XYZ file of C-alpha atoms in Angstrom:
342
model
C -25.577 81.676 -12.284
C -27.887 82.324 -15.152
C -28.641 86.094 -15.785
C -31.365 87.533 -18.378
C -31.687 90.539 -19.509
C -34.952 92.080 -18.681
C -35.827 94.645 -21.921
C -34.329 92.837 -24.682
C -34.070 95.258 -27.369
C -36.250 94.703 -30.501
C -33.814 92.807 -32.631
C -32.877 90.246 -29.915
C -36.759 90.133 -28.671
C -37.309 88.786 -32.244
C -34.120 86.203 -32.508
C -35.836 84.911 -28.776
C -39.225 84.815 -31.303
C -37.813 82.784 -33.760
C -35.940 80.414 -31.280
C -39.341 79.739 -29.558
C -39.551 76.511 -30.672
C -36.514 75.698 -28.443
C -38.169 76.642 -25.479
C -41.151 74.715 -26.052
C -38.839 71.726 -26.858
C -37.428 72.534 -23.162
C -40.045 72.253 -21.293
C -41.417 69.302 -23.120
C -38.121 67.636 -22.460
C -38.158 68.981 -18.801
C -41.573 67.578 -18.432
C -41.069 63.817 -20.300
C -38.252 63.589 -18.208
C -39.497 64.445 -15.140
C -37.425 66.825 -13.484
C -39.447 68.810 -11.817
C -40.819 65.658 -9.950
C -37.420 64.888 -8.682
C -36.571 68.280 -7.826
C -37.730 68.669 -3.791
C -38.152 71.890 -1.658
C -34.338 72.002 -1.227
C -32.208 73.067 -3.970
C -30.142 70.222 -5.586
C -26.911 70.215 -7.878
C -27.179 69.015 -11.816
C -25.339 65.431 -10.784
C -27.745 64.341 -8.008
C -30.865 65.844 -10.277
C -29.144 63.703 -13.680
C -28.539 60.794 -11.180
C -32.612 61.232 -10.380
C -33.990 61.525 -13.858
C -30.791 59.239 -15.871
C -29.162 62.086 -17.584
C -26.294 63.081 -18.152
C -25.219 66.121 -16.049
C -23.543 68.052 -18.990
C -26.665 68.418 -20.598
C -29.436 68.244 -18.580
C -27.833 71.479 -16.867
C -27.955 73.233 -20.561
C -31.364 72.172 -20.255
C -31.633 73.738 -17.176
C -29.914 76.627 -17.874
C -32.379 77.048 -21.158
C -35.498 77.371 -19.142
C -33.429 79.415 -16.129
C -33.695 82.032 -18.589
C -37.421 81.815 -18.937
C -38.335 81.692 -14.804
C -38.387 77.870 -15.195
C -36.780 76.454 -12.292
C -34.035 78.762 -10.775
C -29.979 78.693 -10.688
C -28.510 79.220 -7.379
C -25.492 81.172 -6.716
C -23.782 77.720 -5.770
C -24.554 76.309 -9.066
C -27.601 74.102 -7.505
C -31.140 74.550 -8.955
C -34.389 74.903 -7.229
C -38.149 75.218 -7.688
C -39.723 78.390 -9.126
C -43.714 79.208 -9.576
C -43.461 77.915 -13.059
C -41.599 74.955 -12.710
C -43.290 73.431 -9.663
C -46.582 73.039 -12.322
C -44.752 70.650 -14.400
C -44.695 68.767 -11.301
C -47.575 65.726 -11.835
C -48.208 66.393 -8.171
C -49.091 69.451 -8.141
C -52.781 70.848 -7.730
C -52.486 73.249 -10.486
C -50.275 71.086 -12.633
C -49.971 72.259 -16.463
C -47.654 69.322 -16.984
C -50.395 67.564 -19.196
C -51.447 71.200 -20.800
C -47.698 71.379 -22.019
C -47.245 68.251 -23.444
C -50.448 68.294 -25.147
C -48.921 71.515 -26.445
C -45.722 70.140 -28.198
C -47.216 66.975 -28.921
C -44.829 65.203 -31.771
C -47.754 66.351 -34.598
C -47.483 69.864 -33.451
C -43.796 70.086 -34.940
C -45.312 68.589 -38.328
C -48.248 71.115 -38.588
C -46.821 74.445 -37.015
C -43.841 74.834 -40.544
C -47.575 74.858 -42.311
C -49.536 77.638 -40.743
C -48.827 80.197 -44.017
C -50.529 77.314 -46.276
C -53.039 77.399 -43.648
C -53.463 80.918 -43.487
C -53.890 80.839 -47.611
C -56.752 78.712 -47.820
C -58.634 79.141 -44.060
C -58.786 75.313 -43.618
C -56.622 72.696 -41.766
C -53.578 71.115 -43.113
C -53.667 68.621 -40.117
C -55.014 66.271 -42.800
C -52.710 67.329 -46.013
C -50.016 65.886 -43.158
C -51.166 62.311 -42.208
C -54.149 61.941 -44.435
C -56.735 61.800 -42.163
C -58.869 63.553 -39.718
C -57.503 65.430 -36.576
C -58.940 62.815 -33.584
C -59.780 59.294 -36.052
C -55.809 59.947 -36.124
C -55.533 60.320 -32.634
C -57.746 58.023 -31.354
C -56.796 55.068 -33.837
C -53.222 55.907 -34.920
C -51.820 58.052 -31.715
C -52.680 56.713 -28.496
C -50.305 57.659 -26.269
C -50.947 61.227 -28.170
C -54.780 60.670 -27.008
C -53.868 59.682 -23.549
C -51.912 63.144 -23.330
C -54.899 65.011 -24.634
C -57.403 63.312 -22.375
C -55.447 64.193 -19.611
C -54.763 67.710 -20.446
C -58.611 67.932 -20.668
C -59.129 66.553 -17.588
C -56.977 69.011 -15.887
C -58.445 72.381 -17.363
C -61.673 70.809 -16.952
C -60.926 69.864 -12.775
C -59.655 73.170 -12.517
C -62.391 75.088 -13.624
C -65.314 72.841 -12.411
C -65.759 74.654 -9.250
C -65.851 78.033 -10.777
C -68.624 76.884 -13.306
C -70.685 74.857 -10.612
C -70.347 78.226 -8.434
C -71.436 80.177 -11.682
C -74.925 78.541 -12.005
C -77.865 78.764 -10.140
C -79.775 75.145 -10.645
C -81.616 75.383 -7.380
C -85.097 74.803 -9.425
C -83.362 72.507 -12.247
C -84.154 68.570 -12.281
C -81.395 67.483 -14.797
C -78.275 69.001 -16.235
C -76.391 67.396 -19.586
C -72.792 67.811 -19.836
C -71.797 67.834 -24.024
C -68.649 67.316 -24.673
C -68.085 67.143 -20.840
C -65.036 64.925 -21.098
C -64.814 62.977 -17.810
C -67.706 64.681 -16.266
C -66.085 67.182 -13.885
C -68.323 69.745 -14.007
C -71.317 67.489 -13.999
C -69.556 65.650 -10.795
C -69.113 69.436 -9.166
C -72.932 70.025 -9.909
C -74.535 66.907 -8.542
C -72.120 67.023 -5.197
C -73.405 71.442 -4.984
C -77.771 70.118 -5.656
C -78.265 66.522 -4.023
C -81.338 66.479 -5.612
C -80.115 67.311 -9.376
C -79.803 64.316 -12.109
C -77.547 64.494 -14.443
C -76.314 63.366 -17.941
C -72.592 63.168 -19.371
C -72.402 62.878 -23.274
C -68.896 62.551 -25.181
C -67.070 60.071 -26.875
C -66.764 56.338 -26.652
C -63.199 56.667 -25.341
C -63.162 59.436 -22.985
C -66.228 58.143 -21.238
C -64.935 55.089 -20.170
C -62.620 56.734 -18.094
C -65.296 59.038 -16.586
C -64.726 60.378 -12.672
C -65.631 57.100 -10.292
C -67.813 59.496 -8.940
C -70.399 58.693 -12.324
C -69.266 54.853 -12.708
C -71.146 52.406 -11.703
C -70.613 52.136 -7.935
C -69.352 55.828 -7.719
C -71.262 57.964 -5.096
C -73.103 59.929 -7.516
C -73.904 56.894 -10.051
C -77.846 56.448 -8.888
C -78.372 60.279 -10.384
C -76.327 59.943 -13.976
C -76.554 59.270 -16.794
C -73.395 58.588 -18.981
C -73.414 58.425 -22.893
C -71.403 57.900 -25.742
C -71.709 59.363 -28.390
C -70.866 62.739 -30.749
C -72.429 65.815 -30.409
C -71.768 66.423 -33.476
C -74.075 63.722 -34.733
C -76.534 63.426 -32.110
C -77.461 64.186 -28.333
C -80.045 61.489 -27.400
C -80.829 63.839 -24.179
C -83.228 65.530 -22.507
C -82.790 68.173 -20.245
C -83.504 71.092 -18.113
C -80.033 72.856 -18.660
C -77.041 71.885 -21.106
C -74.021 73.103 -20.856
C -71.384 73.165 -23.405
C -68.021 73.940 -22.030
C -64.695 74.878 -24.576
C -66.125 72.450 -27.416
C -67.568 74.902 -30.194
C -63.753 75.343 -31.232
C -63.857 73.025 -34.721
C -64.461 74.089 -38.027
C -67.747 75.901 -38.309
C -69.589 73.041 -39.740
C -69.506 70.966 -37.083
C -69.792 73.988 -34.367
C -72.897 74.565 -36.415
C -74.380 70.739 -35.930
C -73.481 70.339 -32.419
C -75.493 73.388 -31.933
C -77.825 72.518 -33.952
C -78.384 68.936 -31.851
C -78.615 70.812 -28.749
C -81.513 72.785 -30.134
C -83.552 69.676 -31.679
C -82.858 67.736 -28.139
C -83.977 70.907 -26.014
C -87.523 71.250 -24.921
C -89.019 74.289 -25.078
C -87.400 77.108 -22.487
C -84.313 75.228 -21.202
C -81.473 76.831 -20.721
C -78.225 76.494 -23.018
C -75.027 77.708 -21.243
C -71.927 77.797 -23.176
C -69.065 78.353 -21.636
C -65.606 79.640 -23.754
C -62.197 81.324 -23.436
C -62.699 84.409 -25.758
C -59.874 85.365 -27.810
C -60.666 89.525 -27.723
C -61.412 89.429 -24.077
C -58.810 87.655 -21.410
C -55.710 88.392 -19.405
C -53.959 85.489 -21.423
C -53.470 86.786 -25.117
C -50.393 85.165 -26.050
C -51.765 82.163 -24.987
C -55.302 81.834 -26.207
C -54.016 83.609 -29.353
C -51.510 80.640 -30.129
C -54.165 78.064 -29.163
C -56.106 79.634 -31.772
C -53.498 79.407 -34.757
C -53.099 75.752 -33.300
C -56.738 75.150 -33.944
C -56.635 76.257 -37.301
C -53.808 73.960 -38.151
C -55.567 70.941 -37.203
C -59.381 71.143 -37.469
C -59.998 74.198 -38.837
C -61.221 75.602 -35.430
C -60.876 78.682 -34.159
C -61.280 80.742 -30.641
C -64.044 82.721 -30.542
C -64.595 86.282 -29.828
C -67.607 87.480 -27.764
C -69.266 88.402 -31.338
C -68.172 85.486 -33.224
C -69.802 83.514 -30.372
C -73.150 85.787 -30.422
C -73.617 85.277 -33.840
C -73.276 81.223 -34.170
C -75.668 80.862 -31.045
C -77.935 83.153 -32.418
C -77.940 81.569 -36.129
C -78.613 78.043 -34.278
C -81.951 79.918 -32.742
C -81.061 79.863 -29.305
C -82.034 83.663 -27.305
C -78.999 85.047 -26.109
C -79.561 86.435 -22.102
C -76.589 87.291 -19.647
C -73.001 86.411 -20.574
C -71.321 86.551 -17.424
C -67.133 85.946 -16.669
C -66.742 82.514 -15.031
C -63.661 82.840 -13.670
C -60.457 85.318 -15.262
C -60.268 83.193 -18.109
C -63.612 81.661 -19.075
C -67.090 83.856 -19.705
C -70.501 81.751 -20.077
C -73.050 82.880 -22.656
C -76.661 82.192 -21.108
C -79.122 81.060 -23.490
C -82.675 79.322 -23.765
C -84.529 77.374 -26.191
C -87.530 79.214 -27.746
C -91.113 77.574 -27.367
């Protein structure tokens, strides 16, 4: 049975540092391969869960012993393994699945870019395209599809997750039409219409995410007759009119393009809508190792960044937008309240 030691002492803390690599590679591995899938409620030994995923048992229990240590799955005292709180969210199945969130993660480029992040550091700009030679999503989207597939799914899940929260946040009982930029697949927007069944909405984002937007906005979907879906870059231009926007985790690219997608939303406004944008702050959550790393990952491969609540401030109020309440949409997520000027 797999024991760890609960206070490692400061130089074994930072060998576990340095070997952090290895467990992302586990749960990658774990998650590619399914395991958590074919692990049930009941505990089962390493040769029926090898047998399951076609492994062999040798080494998928290494594997298994590997995240044991880090309160991924569990080792019995019989030698079987069962289902912990982490591990059942690599399951696809699950309602609060991360599976897609952790192979976005430790997607192959990741291993390329992360040896980099001191050159990165040196000169404040990505090295994403120093690596392959080109820009962070023409890459993905033309080079790396099954890479894009992961990160439209990994979207979609933080986005599902968190739509109920925002459409709880906002109070459109006197709004005629909401625009989703950036929305992805238009969960939020879907969560909006179904709360006001008299609200019409609009989705914006790219050619290839909204083709696979919820059947809820297709044609045919039950809230089709009141959207509005368009593709297109924010970034370039939001053909939209509105009563409300809302821009939800997408001013995280270099400050250039934060700047024009701002920037859009503010020519495309009419006079006294409201702007809400809605971000994981890096100086004010519960999930600092997290949303820290995330940061240093968006440096590597747009030039990005996370914000903090004045780094935020200060790029809405350069774009001209007045800054009102900036509430906490869930434990994770705060939304900055804005309107247009006349």
């Amino acid at each position: 049975m797999t024991t760890v030691d609960p206070a490692p002492a400061p130089p074994m803390r930072l060998r576990e540092l340095v070997f952090g690599a290895a467990c992302a590679a586990a749960v990658r591995a774990a998650a590619r391969l399914g395991v958590a899938d074919a692990l049930g409620d009941t505990p089962m030994t390493v040769e029926d869960l090898a047998a399951a995923v076609k492994t062999q048992p040798r080494t998928l229990r290494r594997l298994l012993r590997a995240l044991s240590c880090q309160g991924v799955f569990t080792e019995q005292p019989d030698g079987t393994f069962a289902h912990t709180e982490m591990s059942r969210l690599l399951r696809e199945d699950d309602p609060h699945s991360l599976r897609y969130i952790a192979l976005w993660c430790t997607e192959p480029w990741t291993w390329d870019v992360w040896p980099k992040l001191d050159e990165a550091v040196r000169s404040g700009r990505n090295v994403f395209e120093d690596v392959y030679e080109r820009e962070f999503f023409t890459y993905l989207n033309e080079d790396a599809p099954e890479s894009a597939h992961v990160f439209n799914r990994a979207m979609t899940t933080s986005s599902r997750q968190s739509a109920q929260d925002v459409a709880d946040l906002l109070d459109l009982g006197d709004v005629s039409c909401v625009a989703d930029i950036g929305g992805g697949q238009g969960h939020v927007l879907a969560s909006l219409l179904e709360k006001h069944p008299s609200l019409n909405g609009a989705l914006l984002d790219l050619p290839g995410v909204v083709e696979n937007a919820d059947p809820r906005l297709r044609d045919g979907g039950a809230l089709s007759p009141r959207v509005r879906v368009v593709a297109g870059d924010c970034r370039e231009d939001i053909p939209i009119r509105a009563d409300v926007y809302i821009i939800k985790n997408i001013l995280e690219w270099d400050d250039d393009s934060t700047r024009r997608a701002l920037a859009n939303v503010r020519k495309a406004a009419p006079p006294g809508a409201r702007v809400v944008v809605i971000e994981n702050l890096v100086d004010d959550t519960p999930s600092m190792r997290f949303t820290t790393a995330m940061d240093l990952l968006l440096l590597l491969n747009v030039g990005g960044a996370k914000h903090t609540r004045q780094s935020m401030v200060d790029r809405l109020t350069d774009a001209g937008l007045v800054i009102g309440e900036i509430r906490p949409v869930n434990a994770y997520l705060h939304a900055f309240e804005c309107t247009v000027p006349a």
